[in-house]
Amino acid sequence: MPAASRLQRVGAALALAASASAASWAAGRGGGGASPPGLEAARRRVADPAAAVPPRGAQEAALAGAARAAPLDLLVVGGGATGCGVALDAAARGLRVGLVERDDFSAGTSSRSTKMLHGGVRYLEKAVFNLDYGQLKLVFNALIERKQAIENAPHLCHPLPCMTPCFDWLEVVYYWMGLKLYDLIAGRRMLHLSRYYSANESFELFPTLARDGRNRSLKGTVVYYDGQTNDSRLNVGLACTAALVGAAVLNHAEVISLIKDEVGERIIGARIRDTLSGKEFDTFARVIVNAAGPFCDSVRKMADKDAPLMICPSSGVHIVLPDYYSPEGMGLIVPKTKDGRIAFLLPWLGKTVAGTTDSSTTITMLPEPREDEIQFILDAISDYLKIQVRRSDILSAWSGIRPLVTDPSAKDTGSISRDHVVLEDYLGLVTITGGKWTTYRSMAEDAVDAAIKSGRLKPTNGCVTEHLRIVGGDGWDPALFAILSQHYICMKKARNGKVIPAVMDTAVSKHLSHSYGTLAERVATIAQNENLGKRLAHGYPYLEAEVAYCAHNEYCETAVDFIARRSRLAFLDTDAARQALPRIIQILASEHKWDKARQNLELEKAKEFLETFKSYKNAQLTDGKHAGK
């Protein structure tokens, strides 16, 4: 479509957006007034400074104790963002809730995301071009949930400015108008106003940005704001918050079959296997919520082996590069690569994340990025950077499976949606799938509403998660890191066995504050009082104390749980994670009473896991096109 025609459509959409935005806020998502019933009780339980999650054994006992005569209200299958969101929502409504996850919380798609909480600029473009009000409503909802996620987990989520380079003046006007439309739709949920920067101003903000791209000189950039998150830390926080509110959550517990009533018409429970101990038990529930992400069809086939497939899996590959590829606090978005896909370069936890691909794939527990997908990302970003883009700079590379979905109940079953779908195609089994990280909370709300209807459940109150902060978020202040630096020291053992003090430097205290929120002082106390103040890997702020803390307070049961989800070492630098493994396993062995055989098994499994992250060292490739000395 010619640029002038596109501009006309954007202009026409402004009036539509203005009226729709006013209607949206008039409808009143949230707002002032008294707290809804149940919210204050949930807040007190989550924010209690003495609160601690129940131990894993107690959670398993609670699930095993849910008998046919005294079932749970809900049993959630899947511990990703949506599943943990469902467990939290239902428990906060006063329902009896259990959750099982066959691996670890966030082990699948939810830890392998783009790390963005975005309102859906691409959906907005489709809404304008196709005059599709349905797409516009998707953007409305995503913008509402984006702001809510940042408010409910302020230590883990924050606004991030993203720069879009423009190489002709029509592009400048087009993207400026489109992003102003984005601001207008966001309304009071807007993070910050978008704005245009000249070419010289852009080079100051993003020093590695190329002056020329595809034989065109840069005319300027348009910068807009979306949200960024530490995805698996947020997911673990949701699981722990659900546990504090009363849900029995259990990771490393697999559903091996579903239980039906005597006439076989309704699903009333599940057979569960603890994958750590091998123990099996039955759990009964009035409703099963299938939130297994890409694996939801596997659960549906337990109900009916002939169930039609819903999931159209798509591969999203990301790579991690050194920090010098992008400035701190500014991302780069390329809206259209040579083949029409989107690419980005984003600062994240002191490194740079680049991606992404969007291609069909097969469903597997440990997806691995293909080399051609990695090369595509390198080629895409090299067009926009003045520095040499090298394969040898890749510290980690991973693939995640997006559960794009077709609704079996829809008339047009051939259409693939990026929105979520909630359905009960088998009595007692409510499936929630699709969607995206940003909208996990509203997805969970829809799923719980459907479960209440299915099981004729009687919650004590309505949904309260819109204003319920996750554990560590209530009372968190950005200045907490300074307090940690002032009041705590890191006691650590030297090689000769002598215990020596060290300062709680700014990098460590900021990391603890942003990873654990108000609970960071608990970790700092362990570092100070239990001689676990040493860093796990050179150049990274992760402390030995975190391993001990996560073992007892965040259901960290394996070495992979820690390097991949409680910390992000595997995603940031596979070589650093590999070097930290022996000490991580040593601390976990002490906390969980592992014998030598279990320690050796943990080391072997963790090394196998790291091999799926195709860093330069893991890939064992020559640089080829992206060589550099």
XYZ file of C-alpha atoms in Angstrom:
629
model
C 0.000 0.000 0.000
C 1.452 3.453 -0.910
C 2.588 5.548 2.028
C 0.119 8.358 1.240
C -2.789 5.911 1.292
C -1.584 4.508 4.578
C -1.474 8.021 6.026
C -5.072 8.611 4.974
C -6.180 5.457 6.783
C -4.279 6.440 9.940
C -5.934 9.844 9.865
C -9.369 8.280 9.417
C -8.702 5.987 12.350
C -7.944 8.858 14.730
C -11.616 9.816 14.984
C -12.619 6.174 15.505
C -9.993 5.771 18.209
C -10.990 8.983 19.980
C -14.626 7.918 20.301
C -13.707 4.328 21.194
C -11.207 5.498 23.799
C -13.808 7.689 25.468
C -16.288 4.809 25.490
C -13.711 2.471 26.972
C -12.945 4.702 29.920
C -16.604 5.539 30.425
C -17.248 1.804 30.753
C -14.885 1.997 33.705
C -12.168 -0.651 33.916
C -10.971 -0.049 37.472
C -11.143 3.497 38.763
C -11.613 4.925 42.224
C -14.047 4.050 44.946
C -13.949 1.505 47.756
C -11.927 -1.687 47.413
C -13.992 -4.631 46.147
C -14.858 -7.335 48.706
C -12.007 -9.780 49.208
C -9.263 -7.482 47.964
C -8.122 -6.223 51.363
C -8.018 -9.755 52.801
C -5.869 -10.938 49.869
C -3.623 -7.893 50.170
C -3.012 -8.545 53.874
C -2.026 -12.153 53.251
C 0.354 -11.276 50.433
C 1.942 -8.231 52.102
C 2.325 -9.809 55.575
C 6.059 -9.419 56.377
C 5.998 -12.767 58.217
C 4.219 -14.621 55.404
C 5.892 -17.687 53.923
C 4.685 -20.029 51.194
C 3.700 -23.504 52.438
C 6.436 -26.118 51.879
C 6.185 -28.363 48.834
C 5.261 -31.392 50.918
C 2.283 -29.584 52.407
C 1.114 -28.512 48.950
C 1.296 -32.072 47.644
C -0.588 -33.353 50.694
C -3.334 -30.774 50.088
C -3.730 -31.947 46.495
C -3.695 -35.627 47.430
C -6.272 -34.910 50.143
C -8.800 -33.515 47.666
C -11.001 -36.614 47.617
C -14.083 -37.410 45.570
C -16.294 -36.507 48.547
C -14.439 -33.230 49.225
C -13.063 -32.024 45.889
C -11.258 -28.831 45.044
C -13.288 -26.193 43.258
C -10.606 -25.844 40.561
C -7.592 -27.875 39.517
C -5.372 -25.905 37.135
C -3.141 -27.856 34.752
C -0.135 -25.752 33.700
C 2.101 -23.397 35.662
C 2.844 -20.747 33.067
C 1.671 -17.145 33.265
C -1.938 -18.007 32.470
C -2.151 -21.048 34.755
C -0.630 -19.245 37.732
C -2.852 -16.258 36.955
C -5.910 -18.543 37.056
C -4.820 -20.062 40.383
C -4.288 -16.611 41.900
C -7.583 -15.224 40.603
C -9.623 -18.214 41.798
C -7.958 -18.398 45.226
C -8.474 -14.653 45.741
C -12.197 -15.208 45.039
C -12.307 -17.618 47.983
C -12.334 -20.852 45.964
C -10.411 -24.046 46.836
C -7.709 -24.221 44.195
C -4.913 -26.576 43.182
C -2.344 -26.220 40.407
C 0.074 -28.756 38.942
C 2.912 -28.133 36.495
C 4.846 -31.059 35.026
C 8.119 -29.137 34.872
C 8.667 -25.843 36.676
C 6.655 -22.649 36.858
C 7.356 -20.745 33.623
C 9.445 -23.597 32.207
C 7.796 -23.350 28.800
C 6.703 -20.391 26.706
C 6.367 -18.005 29.652
C 10.133 -17.888 30.322
C 11.063 -17.682 26.634
C 9.174 -14.519 25.689
C 10.345 -11.235 24.206
C 10.366 -9.819 27.780
C 7.907 -7.134 26.642
C 4.512 -6.071 27.937
C 3.163 -4.489 24.785
C -0.138 -2.978 23.846
C -0.114 -4.357 20.322
C 1.129 -1.758 17.835
C 0.922 -4.393 15.093
C -2.706 -5.130 15.954
C -3.427 -1.416 15.767
C -1.959 -1.280 12.262
C -4.191 -4.181 11.202
C -7.204 -2.495 12.795
C -6.551 0.671 10.764
C -5.816 -1.024 7.437
C -8.733 -3.447 7.703
C -11.075 -1.070 9.584
C -11.389 -3.935 12.081
C -12.954 -2.874 15.381
C -12.231 -6.331 16.812
C -8.484 -5.762 16.432
C -8.905 -2.325 17.995
C -10.557 -3.894 21.051
C -7.550 -6.223 21.379
C -5.321 -3.148 21.569
C -7.590 -1.508 24.153
C -7.440 -4.547 26.405
C -3.688 -4.999 26.010
C -3.011 -1.347 26.870
C -5.150 -1.631 30.010
C -3.425 -4.844 31.097
C 0.037 -3.489 30.281
C -0.378 -0.620 32.740
C -1.967 -2.918 35.315
C 0.938 -5.391 35.151
C 3.437 -2.586 35.750
C 1.423 -1.322 38.725
C 0.949 -4.792 40.247
C 4.601 -5.827 39.929
C 6.537 -2.518 39.968
C 9.816 -4.204 40.919
C 9.689 -6.570 37.929
C 8.049 -4.408 35.239
C 8.863 -0.950 33.900
C 8.249 1.293 30.877
C 10.829 1.069 28.070
C 11.240 3.612 25.251
C 11.509 1.989 21.823
C 12.991 3.755 18.797
C 11.712 3.230 15.246
C 14.178 4.437 12.556
C 12.727 6.284 9.531
C 14.605 6.614 6.248
C 12.221 8.883 4.351
C 9.909 11.691 5.433
C 6.723 9.808 4.603
C 7.864 7.111 7.046
C 8.418 9.795 9.696
C 4.874 11.129 9.278
C 3.351 7.640 9.034
C 4.958 6.264 12.196
C 4.495 9.528 14.105
C 0.756 9.542 13.338
C 0.405 5.820 14.076
C 2.141 6.102 17.430
C 0.165 9.208 18.381
C -2.911 7.091 17.688
C -1.415 4.481 20.033
C -1.046 7.181 22.726
C -4.602 8.366 22.171
C -6.062 4.898 22.567
C -4.034 4.318 25.740
C -5.582 7.414 27.298
C -4.879 7.567 31.023
C -3.107 4.191 30.759
C -0.417 5.770 28.565
C 3.113 5.240 29.902
C 4.739 8.305 28.251
C 4.065 10.372 25.143
C 5.684 9.257 21.902
C 7.778 11.838 20.067
C 9.973 12.449 17.028
C 13.761 12.840 17.284
C 15.995 14.228 14.553
C 18.782 12.092 13.138
C 21.431 13.791 15.291
C 19.297 13.494 18.433
C 18.737 9.817 17.614
C 22.484 9.131 17.351
C 22.950 10.683 20.782
C 20.261 8.440 22.258
C 21.377 5.313 20.375
C 25.090 5.652 19.530
C 25.343 2.353 17.598
C 22.474 3.283 15.233
C 23.560 3.383 11.580
C 23.350 6.649 9.636
C 22.445 4.754 6.478
C 20.215 1.724 5.985
C 19.545 -0.035 2.717
C 21.257 2.794 0.821
C 19.086 5.465 2.492
C 20.089 8.065 5.046
C 18.318 8.293 8.383
C 15.795 11.148 8.532
C 14.952 10.671 12.207
C 13.255 8.287 14.612
C 9.946 8.054 16.419
C 10.174 6.860 20.022
C 7.226 5.306 21.826
C 6.862 3.427 25.128
C 5.891 -0.117 25.954
C 6.527 -2.229 29.038
C 9.355 -4.627 29.815
C 9.462 -7.446 32.358
C 11.575 -10.213 33.831
C 9.115 -12.825 32.639
C 9.956 -15.944 34.650
C 10.510 -13.955 37.859
C 7.022 -12.497 37.373
C 5.622 -15.982 36.719
C 7.240 -17.406 39.871
C 5.894 -14.395 41.764
C 2.378 -15.229 40.555
C 2.767 -18.841 41.741
C 4.021 -17.747 45.172
C 1.283 -15.115 45.483
C -1.335 -17.749 44.662
C 0.165 -19.987 47.360
C 0.011 -17.170 49.923
C -3.632 -16.516 49.068
C -4.438 -20.201 49.608
C -3.851 -22.160 46.392
C -2.003 -25.495 46.556
C 0.597 -25.088 43.789
C 2.942 -27.928 42.873
C 5.661 -27.885 40.248
C 7.301 -31.046 38.876
C 3.916 -32.795 39.042
C 2.475 -34.251 35.844
C -1.118 -35.076 34.956
C -0.988 -38.585 33.479
C -4.734 -39.123 33.030
C -8.105 -37.510 33.666
C -10.776 -39.079 35.852
C -14.394 -39.199 34.655
C -17.575 -39.811 36.637
C -19.404 -43.156 36.567
C -21.294 -42.419 33.370
C -18.231 -40.941 31.713
C -19.876 -37.646 30.855
C -17.990 -35.267 33.140
C -14.336 -34.941 34.127
C -14.038 -34.857 37.914
C -10.308 -35.168 38.634
C -6.836 -36.168 37.521
C -4.170 -38.775 38.205
C -0.941 -36.964 39.077
C 2.656 -38.127 39.203
C 5.307 -36.308 41.234
C 8.186 -36.395 38.739
C 10.778 -35.889 41.493
C 9.703 -38.775 43.751
C 7.703 -40.916 41.312
C 4.727 -40.914 43.700
C 1.256 -41.014 42.099
C -2.057 -39.842 43.548
C -5.551 -38.756 42.524
C -6.894 -35.229 42.932
C -10.583 -34.473 42.509
C -12.043 -31.120 41.488
C -15.373 -29.762 40.352
C -13.694 -28.159 37.329
C -10.338 -28.764 35.604
C -8.812 -25.710 33.944
C -6.490 -26.655 31.106
C -3.848 -23.916 30.894
C -1.062 -26.024 29.409
C -0.103 -23.553 26.666
C 1.302 -25.314 23.594
C 0.495 -28.643 25.263
C -3.221 -27.975 25.861
C -4.167 -30.391 23.066
C -2.378 -33.181 24.947
C -4.639 -32.552 27.944
C -7.740 -32.358 25.747
C -6.834 -35.706 24.178
C -6.851 -37.251 27.653
C -10.555 -36.380 27.663
C -11.116 -37.501 24.078
C -8.422 -39.117 21.969
C -10.173 -37.779 18.851
C -10.227 -34.161 20.030
C -9.544 -31.767 17.114
C -6.278 -29.859 17.434
C -6.441 -26.227 18.536
C -2.784 -25.231 18.612
C -0.807 -23.974 15.626
C 2.682 -23.763 17.183
C 4.946 -20.930 16.095
C 8.647 -20.628 16.894
C 9.976 -17.402 18.382
C 13.790 -17.269 18.507
C 15.778 -14.718 20.515
C 19.485 -14.122 20.937
C 21.413 -12.350 23.702
C 24.291 -10.036 22.809
C 26.667 -7.911 24.927
C 25.415 -4.644 26.386
C 27.267 -2.464 23.862
C 24.792 -3.421 21.132
C 22.141 -1.181 22.687
C 22.223 1.693 25.167
C 20.735 1.184 28.607
C 17.116 2.297 28.631
C 16.429 2.454 24.875
C 15.229 -0.267 22.523
C 15.236 -0.399 18.724
C 12.209 -1.663 16.790
C 12.399 -2.451 13.088
C 8.729 -2.724 12.018
C 9.460 -4.408 8.695
C 12.504 -6.478 7.783
C 13.293 -7.519 4.213
C 10.713 -10.313 4.369
C 8.101 -8.259 6.233
C 8.720 -9.552 9.744
C 9.464 -7.408 12.796
C 12.873 -7.267 14.492
C 14.018 -5.614 17.693
C 17.053 -4.887 19.833
C 16.256 -4.363 23.519
C 18.340 -3.771 26.668
C 17.538 -6.423 29.294
C 19.239 -7.198 32.608
C 22.505 -5.621 31.510
C 22.619 -7.357 28.102
C 20.875 -6.941 24.743
C 18.052 -9.189 23.527
C 17.462 -9.379 19.781
C 14.765 -11.191 17.835
C 12.460 -12.468 16.686
C 11.365 -15.088 14.211
C 7.846 -16.311 13.613
C 7.810 -19.655 11.836
C 5.932 -22.924 12.119
C 7.466 -25.550 14.384
C 6.767 -28.805 16.164
C 5.821 -28.941 19.840
C 8.587 -30.150 22.139
C 9.532 -29.725 25.788
C 12.921 -28.172 24.973
C 12.741 -26.300 21.654
C 16.074 -25.304 20.134
C 16.733 -22.386 17.789
C 17.772 -23.263 14.262
C 20.923 -21.693 12.889
C 19.057 -20.115 9.958
C 16.722 -18.362 12.433
C 19.713 -17.018 14.360
C 21.310 -15.806 11.123
C 18.037 -14.111 10.128
C 18.092 -12.057 13.341
C 21.755 -11.136 12.862
C 21.094 -10.057 9.258
C 18.026 -8.031 10.253
C 19.760 -5.988 12.948
C 23.001 -5.550 10.997
C 21.141 -3.321 8.498
C 20.510 -0.785 11.263
C 23.744 -0.785 13.269
C 27.075 0.871 12.534
C 29.027 -1.785 14.484
C 29.950 -5.220 13.189
C 27.335 -7.825 14.093
C 29.130 -11.062 14.930
C 27.928 -14.619 15.527
C 30.724 -14.947 18.076
C 29.077 -12.278 20.255
C 26.024 -14.430 20.986
C 26.020 -15.313 24.686
C 22.789 -17.287 24.581
C 20.067 -18.120 22.074
C 16.741 -19.767 22.750
C 13.466 -20.694 21.123
C 9.965 -20.422 22.578
C 6.740 -21.914 21.239
C 3.869 -19.478 20.794
C 0.495 -21.246 21.149
C -1.354 -19.629 18.254
C -4.862 -21.010 18.354
C -7.858 -21.965 16.275
C -11.190 -22.149 18.077
C -12.826 -25.559 17.395
C -16.240 -24.028 18.153
C -15.790 -21.174 15.669
C -17.443 -21.309 12.256
C -14.221 -20.270 10.541
C -11.914 -22.938 11.971
C -9.190 -22.103 9.475
C -8.457 -18.720 10.995
C -5.535 -18.448 13.414
C -5.927 -15.967 16.243
C -3.407 -14.204 18.456
C -6.227 -13.517 20.899
C -7.058 -16.053 23.592
C -9.784 -18.669 23.473
C -11.784 -20.048 26.413
C -13.998 -23.066 25.808
C -15.505 -26.093 27.511
C -15.711 -28.684 24.766
C -15.723 -31.501 27.355
C -17.843 -31.289 30.499
C -15.731 -30.309 33.487
C -12.704 -29.337 31.365
C -12.304 -25.611 30.634
C -9.453 -24.808 28.232
C -7.762 -21.394 28.127
C -5.051 -20.880 25.510
C -3.610 -18.381 23.045
C -3.175 -14.741 24.001
C 0.075 -13.206 25.179
C 2.030 -12.386 28.340
C 0.620 -8.863 28.558
C -2.967 -10.048 28.953
C -2.377 -13.000 31.304
C -4.517 -11.409 34.048
C -7.608 -10.788 31.926
C -7.193 -14.240 30.351
C -7.200 -15.762 33.829
C -10.288 -13.757 34.768
C -12.144 -15.067 31.707
C -11.106 -18.657 32.493
C -12.212 -18.445 36.133
C -15.543 -16.924 35.086
C -16.049 -19.885 32.718
C -15.063 -22.386 35.429
C -17.507 -20.866 37.919
C -20.284 -21.224 35.372
C -19.282 -24.790 34.489
C -19.040 -26.052 38.057
C -21.759 -23.815 39.512
C -19.146 -22.678 42.000
C -19.853 -20.192 44.764
C -16.976 -17.745 45.211
C -17.091 -15.412 48.196
C -16.313 -12.368 46.008
C -15.639 -11.322 42.456
C -12.315 -10.920 40.654
C -9.863 -8.718 42.600
C -6.583 -9.295 40.726
C -6.790 -6.011 38.841
C -5.529 -4.229 41.949
C -3.717 -7.048 43.770
C 0.049 -6.653 43.791
C 2.121 -9.791 43.591
C 4.439 -10.772 46.433
C 7.290 -8.273 46.821
C 5.416 -5.505 45.037
C 3.321 -4.019 47.837
C 5.215 -1.124 49.393
C 8.205 -1.492 47.049
C 10.170 1.700 46.445
C 12.759 2.272 43.685
C 15.157 3.552 46.373
C 15.180 0.197 48.189
C 18.531 -0.684 46.603
C 20.188 2.209 48.445
C 18.834 0.947 51.765
C 20.223 -2.516 51.015
C 23.641 -1.045 50.222
C 23.648 1.004 53.427
C 22.466 -1.639 55.880
C 23.818 -4.982 54.639
C 27.182 -6.508 53.848
C 28.044 -9.677 51.967
C 29.904 -12.258 54.055
C 31.681 -14.801 51.898
C 34.172 -17.613 52.206
C 37.534 -17.110 50.574
C 39.442 -19.969 48.945
C 41.395 -20.552 52.134
C 38.119 -21.013 54.024
C 38.330 -17.710 55.873
C 35.102 -15.705 56.056
C 35.573 -12.135 54.839
C 33.173 -9.177 54.518
C 32.434 -7.361 51.263
C 30.234 -4.411 50.429
C 26.734 -4.857 49.061
C 27.608 -2.985 45.879
C 25.057 -1.095 43.785
C 24.839 -3.723 41.046
C 23.954 -6.448 43.562
C 21.552 -4.320 45.603
C 19.702 -3.132 42.466
C 19.449 -6.713 41.264
C 18.038 -7.929 44.592
C 15.576 -5.037 44.766
C 14.240 -5.613 41.261
C 14.169 -9.407 41.509
C 12.596 -9.832 44.943
C 10.972 -6.477 45.672
C 10.345 -5.903 49.370
C 11.579 -9.445 50.086
C 15.094 -8.479 48.977
C 16.033 -7.849 52.613
C 15.411 -11.530 53.366
C 17.961 -12.478 50.717
C 20.401 -9.822 51.953
C 20.071 -11.195 55.500
C 21.040 -14.682 54.289
C 24.031 -13.225 52.434
C 25.131 -11.456 55.586
C 24.345 -14.016 58.296
C 24.941 -17.346 56.557
C 28.192 -16.496 54.744
C 26.529 -16.791 51.335
C 27.429 -13.342 49.997
C 29.691 -14.458 47.154
C 28.705 -13.946 43.526
C 27.877 -17.116 41.596
C 29.416 -15.957 38.314
C 31.956 -13.290 37.453
C 30.322 -10.165 36.037
C 26.806 -11.046 37.193
C 25.073 -9.864 40.402
C 23.593 -13.219 41.420
C 24.510 -14.265 44.973
C 24.877 -17.661 46.619
C 22.237 -16.514 49.115
C 19.637 -16.494 46.365
C 19.972 -20.243 45.854
C 19.235 -20.912 49.513
C 16.384 -18.397 49.557
C 14.722 -19.770 46.420
C 15.003 -23.346 47.674
C 12.851 -22.514 50.698
C 10.668 -19.654 49.492
C 10.119 -20.134 45.741
C 9.823 -23.887 45.174
C 13.240 -24.114 43.483
C 13.644 -27.902 43.267
C 16.381 -28.426 40.645
C 19.528 -26.743 39.371
C 17.752 -25.893 36.100
C 14.954 -24.230 38.093
C 17.548 -21.817 39.444
C 19.736 -21.074 36.418
C 16.746 -20.657 34.083
C 13.820 -19.293 36.085
C 14.803 -18.042 39.591
C 17.889 -16.377 38.157
C 18.296 -15.736 34.418
C 21.866 -16.929 33.979
C 21.003 -19.539 31.335
C 19.243 -16.909 29.241
C 21.912 -14.241 29.709
C 25.122 -16.241 29.364
C 25.225 -20.025 29.021
C 28.947 -20.172 29.747
C 28.537 -18.247 33.010
C 25.645 -20.527 33.988
C 27.762 -23.603 33.299
C 30.592 -22.296 35.475
C 28.178 -21.499 38.330
C 26.537 -24.937 38.322
C 28.822 -26.787 40.784
C 28.308 -24.194 43.532
C 24.556 -23.912 42.834
C 24.189 -27.683 43.128
C 26.275 -27.718 46.295
C 23.963 -25.196 47.984
C 20.783 -26.912 46.765
C 22.147 -30.247 48.014
C 22.611 -28.732 51.444
C 19.106 -27.236 51.474
C 17.276 -30.266 50.018
C 19.487 -33.033 51.525
C 20.597 -34.505 48.201
C 22.994 -37.436 48.085
C 25.953 -37.600 45.704
C 24.007 -39.494 43.050
C 21.328 -36.803 42.939
C 23.981 -34.086 42.703
C 25.618 -35.818 39.737
C 22.223 -36.222 38.067
C 21.465 -32.528 38.550
C 24.775 -31.553 36.958
C 24.169 -33.823 33.977
C 20.615 -32.574 33.405
C 21.646 -28.928 33.711
C 24.455 -29.333 31.183
C 22.044 -31.015 28.755
C 19.611 -28.147 29.247
C 22.285 -25.531 28.531
C 23.217 -27.287 25.296
C 19.811 -26.264 23.899
C 20.801 -22.585 24.257
C 22.798 -22.035 21.099
C 25.443 -19.584 22.241
C 28.523 -19.283 20.083
C 30.409 -21.741 22.271
C 27.557 -24.237 22.260
C 27.016 -23.957 18.510
C 30.717 -24.614 17.781
C 30.518 -22.792 14.469
C 32.873 -20.630 12.489
C 31.606 -17.089 12.205
C 31.053 -17.180 8.471
C 29.216 -14.107 7.213
C 29.249 -12.443 10.618
C 32.948 -13.017 11.291
C 35.005 -10.465 13.125
C 38.434 -10.473 14.703
